[in-house]
Coordinates of C-alpha atoms in Angstrom, one line a residue:
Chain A
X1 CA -154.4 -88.2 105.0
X2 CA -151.7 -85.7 104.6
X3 CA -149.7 -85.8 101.2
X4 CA -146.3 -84.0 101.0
X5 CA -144.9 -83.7 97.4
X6 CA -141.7 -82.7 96.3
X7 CA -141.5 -80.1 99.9
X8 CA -138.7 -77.7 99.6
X9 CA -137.7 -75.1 102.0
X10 CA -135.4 -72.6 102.8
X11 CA -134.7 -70.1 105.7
X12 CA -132.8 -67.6 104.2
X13 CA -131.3 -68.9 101.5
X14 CA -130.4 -71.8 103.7
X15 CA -131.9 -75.1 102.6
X16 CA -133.4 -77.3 105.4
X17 CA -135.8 -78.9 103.4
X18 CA -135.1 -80.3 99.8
X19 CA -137.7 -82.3 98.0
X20 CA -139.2 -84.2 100.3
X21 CA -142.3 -86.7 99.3
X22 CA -144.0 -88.4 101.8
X23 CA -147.7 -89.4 103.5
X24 CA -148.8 -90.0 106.8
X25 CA -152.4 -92.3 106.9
X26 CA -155.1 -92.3 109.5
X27 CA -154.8 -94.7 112.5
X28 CA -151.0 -94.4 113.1
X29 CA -148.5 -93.0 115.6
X30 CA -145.1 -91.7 113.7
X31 CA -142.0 -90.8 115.0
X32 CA -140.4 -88.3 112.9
X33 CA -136.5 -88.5 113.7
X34 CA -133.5 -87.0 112.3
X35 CA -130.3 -85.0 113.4
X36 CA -130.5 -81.1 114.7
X37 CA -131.0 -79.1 111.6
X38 CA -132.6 -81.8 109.7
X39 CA -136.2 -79.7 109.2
X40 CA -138.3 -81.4 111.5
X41 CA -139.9 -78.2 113.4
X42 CA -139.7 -76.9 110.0
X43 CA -141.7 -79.6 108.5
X44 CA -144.5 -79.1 111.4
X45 CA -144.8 -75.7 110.6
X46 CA -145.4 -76.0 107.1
X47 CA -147.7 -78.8 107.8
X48 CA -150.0 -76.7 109.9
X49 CA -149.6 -73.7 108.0
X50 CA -147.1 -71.5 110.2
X51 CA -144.4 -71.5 107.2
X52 CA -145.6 -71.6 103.3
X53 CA -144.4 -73.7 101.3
X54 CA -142.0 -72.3 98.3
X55 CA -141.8 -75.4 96.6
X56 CA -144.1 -78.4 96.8
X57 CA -147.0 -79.5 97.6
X58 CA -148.7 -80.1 101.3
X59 CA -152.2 -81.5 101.5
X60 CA -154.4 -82.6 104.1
X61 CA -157.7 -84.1 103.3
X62 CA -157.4 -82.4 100.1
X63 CA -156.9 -79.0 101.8
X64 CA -153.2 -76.6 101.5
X65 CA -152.0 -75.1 105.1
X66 CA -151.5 -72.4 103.1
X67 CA -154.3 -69.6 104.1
X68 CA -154.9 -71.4 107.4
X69 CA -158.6 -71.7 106.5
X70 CA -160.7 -72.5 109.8
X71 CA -162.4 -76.1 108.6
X72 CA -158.3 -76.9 108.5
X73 CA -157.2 -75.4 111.7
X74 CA -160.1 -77.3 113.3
X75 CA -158.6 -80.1 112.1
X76 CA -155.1 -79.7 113.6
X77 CA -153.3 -78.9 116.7
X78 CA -149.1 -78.5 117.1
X79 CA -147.5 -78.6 120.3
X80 CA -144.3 -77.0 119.9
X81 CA -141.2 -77.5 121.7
X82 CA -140.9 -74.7 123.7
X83 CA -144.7 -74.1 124.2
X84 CA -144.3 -70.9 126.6
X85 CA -148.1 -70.4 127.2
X86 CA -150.0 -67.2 127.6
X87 CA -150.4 -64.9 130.8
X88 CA -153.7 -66.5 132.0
X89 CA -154.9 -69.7 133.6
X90 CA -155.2 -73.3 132.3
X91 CA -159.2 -73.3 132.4
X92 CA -159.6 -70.0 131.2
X93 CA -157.3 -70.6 127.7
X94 CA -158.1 -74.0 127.4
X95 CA -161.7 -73.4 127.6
X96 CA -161.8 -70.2 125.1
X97 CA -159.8 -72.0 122.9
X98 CA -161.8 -75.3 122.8
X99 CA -165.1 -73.8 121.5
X100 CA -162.9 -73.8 118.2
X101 CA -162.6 -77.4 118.3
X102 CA -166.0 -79.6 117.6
X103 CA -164.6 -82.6 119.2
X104 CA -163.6 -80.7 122.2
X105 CA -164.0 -83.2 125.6
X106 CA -163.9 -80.8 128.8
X107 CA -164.2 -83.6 131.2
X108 CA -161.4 -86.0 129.5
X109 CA -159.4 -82.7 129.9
X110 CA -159.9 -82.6 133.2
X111 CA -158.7 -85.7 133.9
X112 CA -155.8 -85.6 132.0
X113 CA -154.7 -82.3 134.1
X114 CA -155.6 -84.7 137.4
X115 CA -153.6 -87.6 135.8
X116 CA -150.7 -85.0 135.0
X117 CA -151.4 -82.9 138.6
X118 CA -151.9 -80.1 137.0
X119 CA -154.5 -77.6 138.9
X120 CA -156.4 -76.1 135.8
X121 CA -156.4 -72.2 138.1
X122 CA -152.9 -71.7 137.7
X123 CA -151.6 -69.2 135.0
X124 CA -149.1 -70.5 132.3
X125 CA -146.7 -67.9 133.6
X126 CA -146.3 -69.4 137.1
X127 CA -145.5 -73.0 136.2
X128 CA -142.3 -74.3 134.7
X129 CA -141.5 -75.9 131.4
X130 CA -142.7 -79.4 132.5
X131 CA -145.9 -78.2 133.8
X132 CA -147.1 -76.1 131.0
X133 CA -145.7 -78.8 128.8
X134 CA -148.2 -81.5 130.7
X135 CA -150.8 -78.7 130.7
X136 CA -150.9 -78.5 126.9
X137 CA -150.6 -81.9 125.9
X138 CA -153.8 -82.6 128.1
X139 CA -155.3 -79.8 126.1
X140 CA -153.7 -81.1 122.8
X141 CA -155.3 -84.7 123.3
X142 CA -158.5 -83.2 125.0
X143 CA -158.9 -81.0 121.7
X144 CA -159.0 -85.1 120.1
X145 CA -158.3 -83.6 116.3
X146 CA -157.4 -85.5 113.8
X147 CA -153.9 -84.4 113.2
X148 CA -152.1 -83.7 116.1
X149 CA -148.4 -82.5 115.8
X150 CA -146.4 -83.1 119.0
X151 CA -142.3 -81.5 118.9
X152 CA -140.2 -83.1 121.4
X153 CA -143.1 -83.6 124.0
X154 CA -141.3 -85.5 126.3
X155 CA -138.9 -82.7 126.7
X156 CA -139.3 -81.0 130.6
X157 CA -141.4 -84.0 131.6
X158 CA -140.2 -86.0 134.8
X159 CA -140.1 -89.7 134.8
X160 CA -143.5 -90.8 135.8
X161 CA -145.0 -88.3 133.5
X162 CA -143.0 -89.6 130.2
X163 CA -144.9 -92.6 131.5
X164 CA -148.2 -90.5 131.5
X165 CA -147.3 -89.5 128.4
X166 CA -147.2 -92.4 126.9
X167 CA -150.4 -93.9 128.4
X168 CA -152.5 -90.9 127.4
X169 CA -151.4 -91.0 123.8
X170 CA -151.9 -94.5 123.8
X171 CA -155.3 -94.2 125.0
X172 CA -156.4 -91.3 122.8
X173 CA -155.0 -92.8 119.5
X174 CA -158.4 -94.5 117.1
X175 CA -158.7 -95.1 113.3
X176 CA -159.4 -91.5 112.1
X177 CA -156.2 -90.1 114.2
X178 CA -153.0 -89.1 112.6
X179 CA -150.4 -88.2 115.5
X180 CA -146.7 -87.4 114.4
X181 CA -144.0 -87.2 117.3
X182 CA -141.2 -85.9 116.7
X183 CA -138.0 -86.7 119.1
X184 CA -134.6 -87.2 120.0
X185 CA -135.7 -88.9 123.4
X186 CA -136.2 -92.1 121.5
X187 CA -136.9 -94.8 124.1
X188 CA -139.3 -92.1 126.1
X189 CA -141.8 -93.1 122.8
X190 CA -140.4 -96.5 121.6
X191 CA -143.5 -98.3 122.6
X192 CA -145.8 -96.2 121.1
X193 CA -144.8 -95.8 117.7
X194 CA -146.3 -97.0 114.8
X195 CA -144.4 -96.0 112.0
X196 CA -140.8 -94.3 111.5
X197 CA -139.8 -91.8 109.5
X198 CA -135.9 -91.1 109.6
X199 CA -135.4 -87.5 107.6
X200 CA -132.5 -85.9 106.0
X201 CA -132.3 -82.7 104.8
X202 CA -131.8 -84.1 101.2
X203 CA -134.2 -87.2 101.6
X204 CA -136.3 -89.5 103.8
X205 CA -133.8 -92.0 105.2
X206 CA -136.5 -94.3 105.9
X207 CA -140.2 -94.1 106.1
X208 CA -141.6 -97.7 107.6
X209 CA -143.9 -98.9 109.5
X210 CA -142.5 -100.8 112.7
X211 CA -144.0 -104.1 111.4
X212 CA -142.3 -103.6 108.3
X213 CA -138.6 -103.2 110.3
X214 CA -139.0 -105.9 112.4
X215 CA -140.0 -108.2 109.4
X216 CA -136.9 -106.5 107.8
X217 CA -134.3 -106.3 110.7
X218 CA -132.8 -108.0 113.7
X219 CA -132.5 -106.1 117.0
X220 CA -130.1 -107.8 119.4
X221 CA -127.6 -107.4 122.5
X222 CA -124.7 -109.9 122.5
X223 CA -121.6 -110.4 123.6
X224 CA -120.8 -112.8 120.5
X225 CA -121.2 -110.3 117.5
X226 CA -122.9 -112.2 114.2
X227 CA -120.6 -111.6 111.2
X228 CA -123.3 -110.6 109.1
X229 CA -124.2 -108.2 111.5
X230 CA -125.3 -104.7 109.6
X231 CA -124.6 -102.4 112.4
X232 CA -122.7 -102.8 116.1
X233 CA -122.5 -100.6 119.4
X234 CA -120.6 -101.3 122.2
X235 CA -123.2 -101.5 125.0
X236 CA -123.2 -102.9 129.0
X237 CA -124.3 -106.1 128.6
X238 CA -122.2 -107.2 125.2
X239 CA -123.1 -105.3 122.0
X240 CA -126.3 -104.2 120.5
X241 CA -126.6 -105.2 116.9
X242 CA -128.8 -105.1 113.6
X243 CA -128.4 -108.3 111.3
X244 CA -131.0 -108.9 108.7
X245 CA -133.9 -111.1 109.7
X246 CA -133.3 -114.4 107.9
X247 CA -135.4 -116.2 110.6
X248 CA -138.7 -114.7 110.6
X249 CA -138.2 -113.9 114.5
X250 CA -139.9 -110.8 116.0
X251 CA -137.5 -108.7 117.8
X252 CA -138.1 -105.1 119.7
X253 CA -137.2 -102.2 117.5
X254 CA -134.2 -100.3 119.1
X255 CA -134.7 -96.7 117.9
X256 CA -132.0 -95.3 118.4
X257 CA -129.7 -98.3 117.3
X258 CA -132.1 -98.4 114.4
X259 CA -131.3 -94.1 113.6
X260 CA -127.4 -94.7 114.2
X261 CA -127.5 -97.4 111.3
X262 CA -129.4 -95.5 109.0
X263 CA -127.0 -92.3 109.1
X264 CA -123.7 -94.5 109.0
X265 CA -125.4 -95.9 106.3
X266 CA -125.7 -92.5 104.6
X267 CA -122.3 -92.1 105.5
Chain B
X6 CA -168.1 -75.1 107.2
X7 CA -168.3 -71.2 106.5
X8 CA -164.4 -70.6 105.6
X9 CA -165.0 -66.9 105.4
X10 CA -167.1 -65.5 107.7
X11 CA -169.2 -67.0 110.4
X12 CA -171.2 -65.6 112.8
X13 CA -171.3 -67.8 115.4
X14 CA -167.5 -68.2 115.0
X15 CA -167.0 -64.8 115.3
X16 CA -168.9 -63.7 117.7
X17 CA -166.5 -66.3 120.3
X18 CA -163.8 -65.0 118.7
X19 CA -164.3 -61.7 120.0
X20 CA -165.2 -63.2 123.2
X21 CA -162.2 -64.9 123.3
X22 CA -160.4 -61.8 122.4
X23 CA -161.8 -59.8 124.8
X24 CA -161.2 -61.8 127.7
X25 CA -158.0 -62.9 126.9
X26 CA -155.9 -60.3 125.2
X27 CA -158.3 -57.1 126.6
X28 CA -157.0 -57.7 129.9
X29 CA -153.3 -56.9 129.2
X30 CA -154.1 -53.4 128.3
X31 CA -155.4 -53.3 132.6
X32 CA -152.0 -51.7 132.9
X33 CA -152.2 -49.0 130.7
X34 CA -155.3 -48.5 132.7
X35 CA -153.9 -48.2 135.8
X36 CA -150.8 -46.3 134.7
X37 CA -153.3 -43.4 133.2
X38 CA -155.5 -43.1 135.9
X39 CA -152.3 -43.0 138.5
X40 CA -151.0 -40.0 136.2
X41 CA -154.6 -38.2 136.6
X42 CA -154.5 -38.7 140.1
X43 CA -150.9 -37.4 140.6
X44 CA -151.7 -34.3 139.0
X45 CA -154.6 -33.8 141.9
X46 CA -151.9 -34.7 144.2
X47 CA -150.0 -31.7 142.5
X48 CA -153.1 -29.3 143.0
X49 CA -153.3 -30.4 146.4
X50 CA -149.1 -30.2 147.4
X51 CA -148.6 -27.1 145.3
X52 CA -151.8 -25.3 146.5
X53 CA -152.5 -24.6 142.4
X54 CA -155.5 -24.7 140.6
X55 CA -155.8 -26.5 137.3
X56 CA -158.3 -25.2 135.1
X57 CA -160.7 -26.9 132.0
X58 CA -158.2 -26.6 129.4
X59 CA -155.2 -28.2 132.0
X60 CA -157.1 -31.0 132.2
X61 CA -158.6 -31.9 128.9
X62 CA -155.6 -31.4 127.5
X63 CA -153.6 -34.0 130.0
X64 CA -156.5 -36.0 129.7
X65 CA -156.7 -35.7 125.7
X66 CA -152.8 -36.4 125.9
X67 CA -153.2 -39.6 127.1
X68 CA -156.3 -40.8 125.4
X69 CA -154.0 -40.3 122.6
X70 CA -151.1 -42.2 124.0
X71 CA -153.4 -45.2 125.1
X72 CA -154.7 -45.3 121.3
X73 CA -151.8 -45.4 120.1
X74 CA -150.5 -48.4 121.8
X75 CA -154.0 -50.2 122.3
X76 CA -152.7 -52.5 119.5
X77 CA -149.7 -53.5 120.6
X78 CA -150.2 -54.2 123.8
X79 CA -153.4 -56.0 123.2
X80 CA -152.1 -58.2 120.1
X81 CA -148.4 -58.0 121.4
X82 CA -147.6 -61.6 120.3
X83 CA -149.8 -62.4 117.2
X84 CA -146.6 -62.4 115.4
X85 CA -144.3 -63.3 118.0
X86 CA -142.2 -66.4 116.2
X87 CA -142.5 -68.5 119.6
X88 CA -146.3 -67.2 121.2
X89 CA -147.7 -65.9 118.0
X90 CA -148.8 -69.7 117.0
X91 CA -151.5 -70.0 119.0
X92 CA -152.8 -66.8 117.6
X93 CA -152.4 -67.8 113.6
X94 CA -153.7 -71.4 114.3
X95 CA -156.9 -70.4 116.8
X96 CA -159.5 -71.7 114.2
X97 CA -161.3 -68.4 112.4
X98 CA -160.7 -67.1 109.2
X99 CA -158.3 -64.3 108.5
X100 CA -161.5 -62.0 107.7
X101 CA -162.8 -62.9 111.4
X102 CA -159.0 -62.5 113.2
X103 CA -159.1 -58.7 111.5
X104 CA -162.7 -58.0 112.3
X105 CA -161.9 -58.7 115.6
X106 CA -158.8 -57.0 116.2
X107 CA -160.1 -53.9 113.8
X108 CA -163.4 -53.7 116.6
X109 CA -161.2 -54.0 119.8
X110 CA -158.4 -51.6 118.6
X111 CA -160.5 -49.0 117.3
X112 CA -163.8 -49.4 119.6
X113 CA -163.6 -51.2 122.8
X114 CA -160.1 -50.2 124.0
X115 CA -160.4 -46.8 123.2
X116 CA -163.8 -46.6 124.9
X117 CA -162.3 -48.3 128.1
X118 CA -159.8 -45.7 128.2
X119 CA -162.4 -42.7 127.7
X120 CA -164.0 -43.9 129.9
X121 CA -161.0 -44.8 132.4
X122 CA -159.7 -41.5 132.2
X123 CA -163.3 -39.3 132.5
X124 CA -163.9 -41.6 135.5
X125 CA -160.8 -40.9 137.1
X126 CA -160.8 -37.1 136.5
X127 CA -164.5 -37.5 137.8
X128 CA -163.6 -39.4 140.9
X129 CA -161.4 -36.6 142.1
X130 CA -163.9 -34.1 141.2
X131 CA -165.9 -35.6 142.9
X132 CA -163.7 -36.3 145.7
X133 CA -161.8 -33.4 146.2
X134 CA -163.7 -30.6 144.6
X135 CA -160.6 -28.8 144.2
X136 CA -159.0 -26.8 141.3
X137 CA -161.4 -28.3 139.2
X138 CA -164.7 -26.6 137.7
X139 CA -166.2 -29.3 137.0
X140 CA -166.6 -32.7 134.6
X141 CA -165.3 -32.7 131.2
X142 CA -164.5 -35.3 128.7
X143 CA -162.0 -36.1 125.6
X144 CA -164.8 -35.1 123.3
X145 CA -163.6 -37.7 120.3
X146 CA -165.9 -41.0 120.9
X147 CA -168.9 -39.2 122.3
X148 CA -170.6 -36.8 120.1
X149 CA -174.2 -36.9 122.2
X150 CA -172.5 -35.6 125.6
X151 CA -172.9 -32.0 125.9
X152 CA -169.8 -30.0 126.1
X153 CA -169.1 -27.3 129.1
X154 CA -166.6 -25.3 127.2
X155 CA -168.1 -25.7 123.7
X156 CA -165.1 -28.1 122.3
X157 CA -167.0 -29.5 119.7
X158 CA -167.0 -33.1 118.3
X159 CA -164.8 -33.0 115.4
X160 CA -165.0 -35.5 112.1
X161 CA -161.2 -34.7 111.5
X162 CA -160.2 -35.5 115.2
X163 CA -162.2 -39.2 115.1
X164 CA -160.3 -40.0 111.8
X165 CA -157.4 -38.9 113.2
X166 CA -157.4 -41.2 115.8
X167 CA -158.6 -43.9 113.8
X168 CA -155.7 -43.4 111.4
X169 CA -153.2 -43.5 114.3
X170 CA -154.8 -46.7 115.5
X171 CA -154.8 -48.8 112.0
X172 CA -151.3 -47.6 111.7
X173 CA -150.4 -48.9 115.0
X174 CA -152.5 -51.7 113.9
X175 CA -150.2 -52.1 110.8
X176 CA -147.2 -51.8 112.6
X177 CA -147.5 -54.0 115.5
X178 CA -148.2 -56.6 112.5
X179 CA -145.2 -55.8 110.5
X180 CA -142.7 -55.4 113.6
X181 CA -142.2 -58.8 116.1
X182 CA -139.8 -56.8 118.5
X183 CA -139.4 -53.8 120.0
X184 CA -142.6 -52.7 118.3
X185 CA -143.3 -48.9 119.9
X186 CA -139.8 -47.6 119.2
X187 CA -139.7 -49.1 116.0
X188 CA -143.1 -46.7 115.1
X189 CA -142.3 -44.2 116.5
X190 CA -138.4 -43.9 114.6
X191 CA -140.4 -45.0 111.2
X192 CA -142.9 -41.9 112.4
X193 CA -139.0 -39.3 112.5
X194 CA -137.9 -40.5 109.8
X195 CA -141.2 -40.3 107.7
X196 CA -141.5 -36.5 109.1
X197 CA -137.8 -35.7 108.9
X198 CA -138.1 -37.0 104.9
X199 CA -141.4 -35.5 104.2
X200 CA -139.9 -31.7 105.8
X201 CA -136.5 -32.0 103.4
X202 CA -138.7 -33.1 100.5
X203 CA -141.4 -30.0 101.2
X204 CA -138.4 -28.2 101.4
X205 CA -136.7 -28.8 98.6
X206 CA -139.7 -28.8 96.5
X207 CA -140.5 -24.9 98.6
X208 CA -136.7 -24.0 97.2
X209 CA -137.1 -25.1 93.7
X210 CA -140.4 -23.9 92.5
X211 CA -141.0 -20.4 91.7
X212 CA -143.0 -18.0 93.6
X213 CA -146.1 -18.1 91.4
X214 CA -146.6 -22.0 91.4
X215 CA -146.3 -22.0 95.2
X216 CA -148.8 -19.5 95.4
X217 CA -151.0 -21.4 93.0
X218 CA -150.5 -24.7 95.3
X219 CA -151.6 -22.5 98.5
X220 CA -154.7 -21.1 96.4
X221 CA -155.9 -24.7 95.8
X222 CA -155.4 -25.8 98.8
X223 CA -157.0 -23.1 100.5
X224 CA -159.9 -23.2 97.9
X225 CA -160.1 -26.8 98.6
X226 CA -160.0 -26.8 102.3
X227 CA -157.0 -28.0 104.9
X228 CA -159.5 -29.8 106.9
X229 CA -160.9 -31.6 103.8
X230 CA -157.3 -32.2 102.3
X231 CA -156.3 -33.6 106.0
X232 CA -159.0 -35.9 106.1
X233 CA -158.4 -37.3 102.6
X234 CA -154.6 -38.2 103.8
X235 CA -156.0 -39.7 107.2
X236 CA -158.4 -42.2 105.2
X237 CA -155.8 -43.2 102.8
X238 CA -154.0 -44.0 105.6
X239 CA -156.4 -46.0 107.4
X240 CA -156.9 -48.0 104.6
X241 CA -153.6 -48.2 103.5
X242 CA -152.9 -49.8 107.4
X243 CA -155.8 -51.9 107.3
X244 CA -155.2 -53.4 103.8
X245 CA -151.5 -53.9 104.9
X246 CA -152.7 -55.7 108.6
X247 CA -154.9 -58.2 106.7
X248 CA -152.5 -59.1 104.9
X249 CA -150.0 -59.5 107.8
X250 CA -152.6 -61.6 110.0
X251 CA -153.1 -63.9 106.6
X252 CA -149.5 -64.4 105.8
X253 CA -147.2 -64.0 108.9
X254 CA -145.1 -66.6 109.1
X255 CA -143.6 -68.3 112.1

């Protein structure tokens, strides 16, 4: 369970973070959206340690990032954006990194670098951004810690590896998991999430579960517009909308429709 | 789980360490023994001879250089804002990370290099048989091998090196760019500072108290005095690297 209490932060006098309270439970998938700038790199960082904390609170399973004591790092793994990788090969990182790791699965790693067709030989420094992005998250999920930390993942991936993506995360999520996506390619992880966490650099905009908005909110595409629709964009087919769900009908969460509303309504 | 230090943890740490960040230093390698071999070449073109002291003091040269920079090429990255994650989050404890480095900077790339360069300057002997007299060696890391011109092993010269290595140590924490030029400008202007203050101080003390100062040190011993400055250093670095490995931020 990780437990942020009143999480403020500042680069330089700069505020990107400004008392920010929030969990994230075992078992669930997040999506951790918000606007450039908003502090969610930041927020990774602090969660695994990277930054410290100047105000606030960060705890998970009882332990601070703070010190990056080994029984935590065990426990985590971040993916960052721009992962760059280090001038060896695949196998040879993966595998002196992974004796770290207790619940460390060599041979799902290798077939999540078949999946991704990736050839575990080849150095970091010869493949391009998608590649080494593929190679890492089949390290990240082969690692199978309990909190793993993914920033913009689907960033540099082709089509049918989004798709990959998506499968392999899907398959590797269980009870005791806590994975926390964060994205502006919304629709590449739409599917997968199970809770959404909209932040601000003053406040969490929202912080649901998908359940929760779909029991809460109507997703449509129309061409006739409800009046009591909350929100409207012109789309292709007529306009997508959110109305309030008076009807008890189970719609599919639009993300990014979804993200739009919330900042107009913070507007 | 041991949050301290572990054994077992350690001991693939260093593994890991050695296999993964060792290797970069293969460069430095290559570039010494190259610069050993073209002063044979030398020998050989200019028809010259180059005697014991030519050579151990080339050789001695870059021993020196290669211990100074061990560090950061090895650990180029641990604080590197975009690579340096990989090297805060691997899971050991600070004490372990700075155990590690402490062991390969100050024993396992400097004994590569030894014996890179001695094997080089060997190899030619060997080779070549010219303008040489035969095998030497740096003389700092192996007190046991017997020495042809009588250069003995020195206490000074081991701390000497060791205090250039933590301090390159310190540094290559402290600095995330442009590392080497950065030490060596903050090793000017530290000896540009310290000759105006010795100066002034020479300037405005009177003859007697400057004698007095002399006496004492003389009394005391320059060696001594030297080596008291060299392990305040080293721990001074050392102190200053844990500290960096614990709380770099990224």
């Amino acid at each position: 369970m990780i437990e942020i209490k009143g999480l403020s932060f500042a680069y330089s006098g700069y505020k990107v973070l400004d008392n920010i309270t929030t969990s994230f439970g075992p078992g669930r998938i997040y999506g951790l959206l918000g606007a450039n700038g908003v502090g969610k790199s930041t927020m990774f960082k602090l969660l695994c340690g990277l930054l410290t904390t100047k105000q606030g609170t960060i705890e998970i399973d009882g332990s601070s990032p703070i010190g990056r004591k080994p029984g935590f790092l065990s426990k985590i793994f971040y993916v960052p954006e721009d992962f760059e990788g280090p001038d060896m090969s695949i196998g040879h990182y993966a595998s002196g990194v992974a004796q770290f790791y207790p619940n460390y699965d060599a041979e799902l790693f290798a077939r999540l670098l078949s999946e991704f067709e990736i050839d575990a030989e080849r150095k970091f420094t010869t493949l391009s951004l998608g590649q080494r992005k593929r190679a890492i998250l089949a390290l990240a999920l082969a690692l199978r810690t309990e909190y793993l930390f993914l920033d913009e993942p689907t960033n540099g991936l082709d089509i049918p590896s989004k798709a990959e993506f998506r499968k392999m995360v899907a398959a590797a999520m269980d009870e005791k998991r806590t994975i926390i996506i964060s994205t502006h390619q919304v629709r590449d992880v739409e599917n997968l999430l199970d809770h959404i966490m909209i932040l601000d650099k003053r406040a969490v905009l929202l912080d649901k579960s998908v359940s929760d908005i779909q029991s809460e909110y109507l997703f449509d595409i129309s061409a006739n517009v409800p009046e009591d629709a909350l929100y409207v964009e012109p789309g292709l087919g007529g306009c997508c909308f959110i109305s309030n769900n008076t009807s008890g009908e189970e719609s599919r969460v639009n993300i990014e429709l979804l993200f739009n509303y919330i900042n107009s309504k913070k507007k | 789980m041991n949050e301290i230090f572990d054994f077992n943890r350690f001991g693939k740490l260093v593994a890991y360490e050695c296999g993964s960040y060792v290797p970069r230093f293969t460069k430095v390698l290559v570039t010494m023994a190259c610069i050993v071999f073209a002063l044979w070449i030398t020998t050989v073109v200019f028809n010259n001879t180059i005697g014991f002291l030519g050579r151990k003091s080339l050789l001695g040269f870059l021993f020196g250089i290669s211990c100074f920079i061990g560090p950061f090429v090895a650990y180029k990255y641990m604080n590197d804002r975009k690579k340096g994650y990989a090297y805060a989050m691997l899971p050991a404890s600070t004490l372990e990370k700075f155990t590690s480095m402490l062991l390969i900077c100050m024993f396992v790339l400097p004994m590569i290099s030894y014996i890179t360069l001695v094997a080089s300057d060997a190899l030619l002997y060997l080779v070549s048989m010219c303008g040489v007299g035969g095998f030497i060696d740096i003389g700092v890391y192996n007190p046991l091998v017997i020495y042809f011109d009588g250069y003995s092993f020195s206490i000074s010269i081991a701390v000497s090196f060791m205090a250039s290595i933590s301090m390159s140590m310190m540094f290559n924490s402290i600095f995330r760019k442009s590392k080497i030029i950065k030490t060596i400008l903050v090793y000017m202007a530290v000896s540009f500072v310290s000759v105006i203050l010795v100066s002034i101080i020479a300037i405005n003390l009177s003859h007697d108290i400057l004698y007095r100062i002399s006496d004492f040190i003389s009394d005391f011993g320059v060696e001594k005095l030297m080596n008291i400055c060299y392990l305040l250093c080293i721990a001074v670095s050392l102190y200053v690297t844990y500290r960096r490995i614990e709380r770099v931020n990224y």
